[in-house]
CSV table of C-alpha atoms in Angstrom, one decimal:
chain,number,residue,atom,x,y,z
A,169,LYS,CA,0.6,-0.1,-0.1
A,170,VAL,CA,2.6,2.2,1.0
A,171,GLY,CA,4.5,1.8,-2.5
A,172,ARG,CA,1.5,2.5,-4.0
A,173,SER,CA,0.1,5.9,-3.1
A,174,LEU,CA,3.8,7.1,-4.2
A,175,GLY,CA,3.5,5.8,-7.5
A,176,ILE,CA,6.8,3.2,-7.1
A,177,SER,CA,5.4,-0.5,-6.7
A,178,SER,CA,6.9,-2.4,-9.4
A,179,SER,CA,4.2,-5.6,-8.4
A,180,HIS,CA,1.4,-6.6,-10.6
A,181,TYR,CA,-1.5,-8.4,-8.2
A,182,PRO,CA,-4.0,-9.5,-10.8
A,183,ASP,CA,-5.6,-12.0,-7.9
A,184,LYS,CA,-6.2,-8.7,-5.7
A,185,GLY,CA,-7.8,-6.6,-8.3
A,186,VAL,CA,-4.4,-4.1,-8.0
A,187,LYS,CA,-3.0,-3.4,-10.8
A,188,HIS,CA,0.6,-1.3,-11.2
A,189,ARG,CA,0.4,2.6,-12.7
A,190,SER,CA,3.5,4.4,-12.7
A,191,LEU,CA,3.6,8.3,-10.9
A,192,THR,CA,4.9,8.9,-14.9
A,193,ALA,CA,1.9,7.7,-16.0
A,194,ILE,CA,-0.6,9.3,-13.9
A,195,SER,CA,0.9,13.0,-14.1
A,196,ILE,CA,1.1,12.5,-18.2
A,197,ALA,CA,-2.5,11.9,-17.9
A,198,THR,CA,-3.4,14.3,-15.2
A,199,ALA,CA,-2.1,17.0,-17.2
A,200,LEU,CA,-3.8,16.0,-20.4
A,201,GLU,CA,-7.0,15.5,-19.1
A,202,SER,CA,-6.7,18.9,-17.4
A,203,HIS,CA,-6.2,20.6,-20.4
A,204,GLY,CA,-9.4,18.5,-22.0
A,205,LEU,CA,-7.2,16.5,-24.2
A,206,ASP,CA,-8.2,13.2,-25.3
A,207,TRP,CA,-6.4,10.5,-24.0
A,208,HIS,CA,-5.2,6.5,-23.7
A,209,MET,CA,-3.1,5.4,-21.8
A,210,ILE,CA,-1.2,1.6,-21.4
A,211,ASP,CA,0.9,1.3,-18.3
A,212,PRO,CA,0.7,-2.8,-17.4
A,213,GLY,CA,3.9,-2.7,-15.9
A,214,MET,CA,6.6,-5.0,-16.9
A,215,GLN,CA,5.5,-7.2,-19.9
A,216,SER,CA,6.8,-9.3,-23.1
A,217,MET,CA,7.0,-7.6,-26.4
A,218,ALA,CA,4.4,-10.2,-27.5
A,219,TRP,CA,2.2,-8.3,-24.8
A,220,TRP,CA,2.7,-5.2,-26.0
A,221,ARG,CA,2.4,-6.1,-29.8
A,222,LYS,CA,-1.2,-7.9,-29.0
A,223,LYS,CA,-2.1,-5.0,-27.2
A,224,ILE,CA,-1.1,-2.0,-29.8
A,225,ARG,CA,-2.7,-3.9,-32.4
A,226,SER,CA,-6.1,-4.1,-30.8
A,227,VAL,CA,-6.0,-0.5,-30.4
A,228,LYS,CA,-6.3,-0.6,-34.3
A,229,LYS,CA,-8.8,-3.1,-34.2
A,230,GLU,CA,-10.5,-0.8,-31.7
A,231,SER,CA,-10.7,2.4,-34.0
A,232,LYS,CA,-8.4,4.2,-32.0
A,233,ASN,CA,-6.0,6.5,-34.6
A,234,PRO,CA,-4.0,8.3,-32.4
A,235,LYS,CA,-2.0,11.5,-33.9
A,236,ILE,CA,0.5,10.8,-30.7
A,237,ILE,CA,2.1,7.9,-29.8
A,238,ALA,CA,4.3,9.3,-26.7
A,239,ILE,CA,6.2,6.6,-24.7
A,240,SER,CA,8.1,7.0,-21.4
A,241,THR,CA,11.9,5.8,-21.9
A,242,THR,CA,11.9,6.0,-18.1
A,243,TYR,CA,11.9,1.8,-17.3
A,244,TYR,CA,14.0,1.0,-20.4
A,245,THR,CA,17.2,0.9,-20.5
A,246,THR,CA,18.5,-0.5,-24.1
A,247,SER,CA,17.8,1.7,-27.2
A,248,GLU,CA,17.3,-1.8,-29.1
A,249,TRP,CA,14.0,-2.6,-27.3
A,250,LEU,CA,12.5,0.9,-27.5
A,251,ASN,CA,13.5,0.8,-31.3
A,252,ILE,CA,11.3,-2.5,-31.7
A,253,TYR,CA,8.5,-1.0,-30.4
A,254,ILE,CA,8.8,1.9,-32.4
A,255,SER,CA,8.9,-0.3,-35.0
A,256,MET,CA,5.7,-1.7,-34.1
A,257,CYS,CA,4.1,1.8,-33.0
A,258,ARG,CA,4.7,2.4,-37.1
A,259,HIS,CA,3.3,-1.1,-38.2
A,260,TYR,CA,-0.1,-0.9,-37.0
A,261,HIS,CA,-0.4,2.9,-36.8
A,262,PRO,CA,2.0,4.8,-39.2
A,263,GLU,CA,0.1,8.0,-39.3
A,264,ALA,CA,0.8,9.0,-35.5
A,265,LYS,CA,3.7,11.1,-34.5
A,266,ILE,CA,6.0,8.8,-32.3
A,267,LEU,CA,7.3,10.9,-29.4
A,268,VAL,CA,9.5,9.6,-26.4
A,269,GLY,CA,10.8,11.1,-23.0
A,270,GLY,CA,11.5,9.9,-19.9
A,271,TYR,CA,14.8,9.6,-18.1
A,272,MET,CA,17.0,8.4,-21.2
A,273,TYR,CA,17.7,11.7,-22.1
A,274,GLY,CA,19.8,12.1,-18.6
A,275,THR,CA,21.3,8.7,-18.7
A,276,SER,CA,22.4,8.5,-22.5
A,277,THR,CA,21.6,11.6,-24.5
A,278,GLN,CA,22.8,9.9,-27.7
A,279,ASN,CA,20.8,6.7,-27.2
A,280,PHE,CA,18.0,8.9,-26.9
A,281,LEU,CA,18.6,11.0,-29.7
A,282,SER,CA,19.1,7.7,-31.7
A,283,LEU,CA,15.8,6.4,-31.6
A,284,ASP,CA,13.2,6.2,-34.1
A,285,ALA,CA,11.1,8.9,-33.3
A,286,ASP,CA,9.5,11.8,-34.6
A,287,LEU,CA,9.2,14.0,-31.3
A,288,PHE,CA,12.1,13.8,-28.3
A,289,MET,CA,11.0,15.9,-25.2
A,290,ILE,CA,13.5,16.7,-22.2
A,291,GLY,CA,12.7,18.1,-18.8
A,292,GLU,CA,9.3,17.9,-17.4
A,293,ALA,CA,6.5,16.6,-19.3
A,294,GLU,CA,3.8,18.3,-17.5
A,295,HIS,CA,3.2,21.7,-18.8
A,296,ARG,CA,4.8,20.9,-22.4
A,297,LEU,CA,3.1,17.2,-23.3
A,298,PRO,CA,-0.5,18.9,-23.6
A,299,GLN,CA,1.0,22.1,-25.6
A,300,LEU,CA,2.6,19.5,-28.0
A,301,VAL,CA,-0.9,17.0,-28.2
A,302,SER,CA,-2.4,20.4,-29.1
A,303,ALA,CA,-0.2,21.5,-31.7
A,304,VAL,CA,0.4,18.2,-33.7
A,305,GLY,CA,-3.7,18.1,-33.3
A,306,ASN,CA,-4.1,21.5,-34.8
A,307,GLU,CA,-1.1,21.0,-37.4
A,308,THR,CA,0.7,24.1,-35.8
A,309,ALA,CA,4.2,24.8,-35.7
A,310,LEU,CA,6.2,23.0,-33.1
A,311,ASP,CA,9.0,25.5,-32.9
A,312,GLU,CA,7.6,27.7,-30.2
A,313,ILE,CA,7.6,24.8,-27.8
A,314,GLU,CA,10.9,24.7,-25.4
A,315,GLY,CA,12.5,21.4,-24.4
A,316,ILE,CA,11.9,19.3,-27.6
A,317,TYR,CA,13.5,17.7,-30.5
A,318,TYR,CA,11.4,17.1,-33.4
A,319,ARG,CA,12.4,16.1,-37.0
A,320,ASP,CA,12.2,18.6,-39.9
A,321,GLN,CA,11.1,17.7,-43.7
A,322,ASN,CA,14.8,16.3,-44.1
A,323,LYS,CA,14.3,13.7,-41.0
A,324,ASN,CA,16.9,16.1,-39.4
A,325,LEU,CA,16.9,17.0,-36.0
A,326,VAL,CA,15.9,20.9,-34.6
A,327,PHE,CA,16.3,21.7,-31.1
A,328,THR,CA,14.2,24.3,-29.9
A,329,GLY,CA,16.1,25.2,-26.5
A,330,TYR,CA,16.2,23.9,-23.5
A,331,PRO,CA,12.9,24.8,-21.0
A,332,GLU,CA,13.0,26.8,-17.7
A,333,PRO,CA,13.0,23.7,-15.3
A,334,LEU,CA,9.4,23.4,-13.5
A,335,LYS,CA,8.7,24.4,-9.7
A,336,ILE,CA,8.0,21.2,-8.0
A,337,SER,CA,5.7,23.4,-5.6
A,338,GLU,CA,3.6,24.8,-8.1
A,339,LEU,CA,3.1,21.4,-9.7
A,340,GLN,CA,-0.7,20.0,-10.3
A,341,GLU,CA,-1.2,17.4,-7.9
A,342,PRO,CA,-1.6,13.3,-9.5
A,343,CYS,CA,-4.8,12.5,-10.2
A,344,TRP,CA,-4.9,8.7,-8.6
A,345,ASP,CA,-8.7,8.4,-9.7
A,346,LEU,CA,-7.5,8.3,-13.5
A,347,SER,CA,-5.5,5.0,-13.3
A,348,ASP,CA,-9.1,3.7,-13.6
A,349,ARG,CA,-9.5,4.9,-16.7
A,350,MET,CA,-6.1,3.0,-18.1
A,351,ASP,CA,-5.0,-0.3,-19.2
């Protein structure tokens, strides 16, 4: 119970009806929800690549055609696994922009920026992710959103500059009730 309230539990207890939810997923869902944006979150804890393939395929079958697929690199250690996952996302959702963010940037910038993604977010996502989702959804320019890299028409990375760090005292409290709406 203690780990659950902090968002750091690493266990999944299907027999007890308790699902793992990461603080990352809850914070991102809270930010998107508070800006009135549609979202679908998959946060199952540790799963095999076969499980992810089935899940991504089922999202397509449910007629969900996301404009952005956001992937947190916080819990992954290899760029190889992430590139396979990104490739699966592109296969089933070729129209979607692939966005990566998370801790990998801080541990290996080179590996992070070598991922086969369209958009890369550095730093906290709570304020910029809703801006980015809105910009992609409305097909407006990305160059004014600080803290992202994006690929231009020639597939070159463009960096929009370093964002100001968020003040923890000004962050919205994560809404754990949103975990019930996640897969």
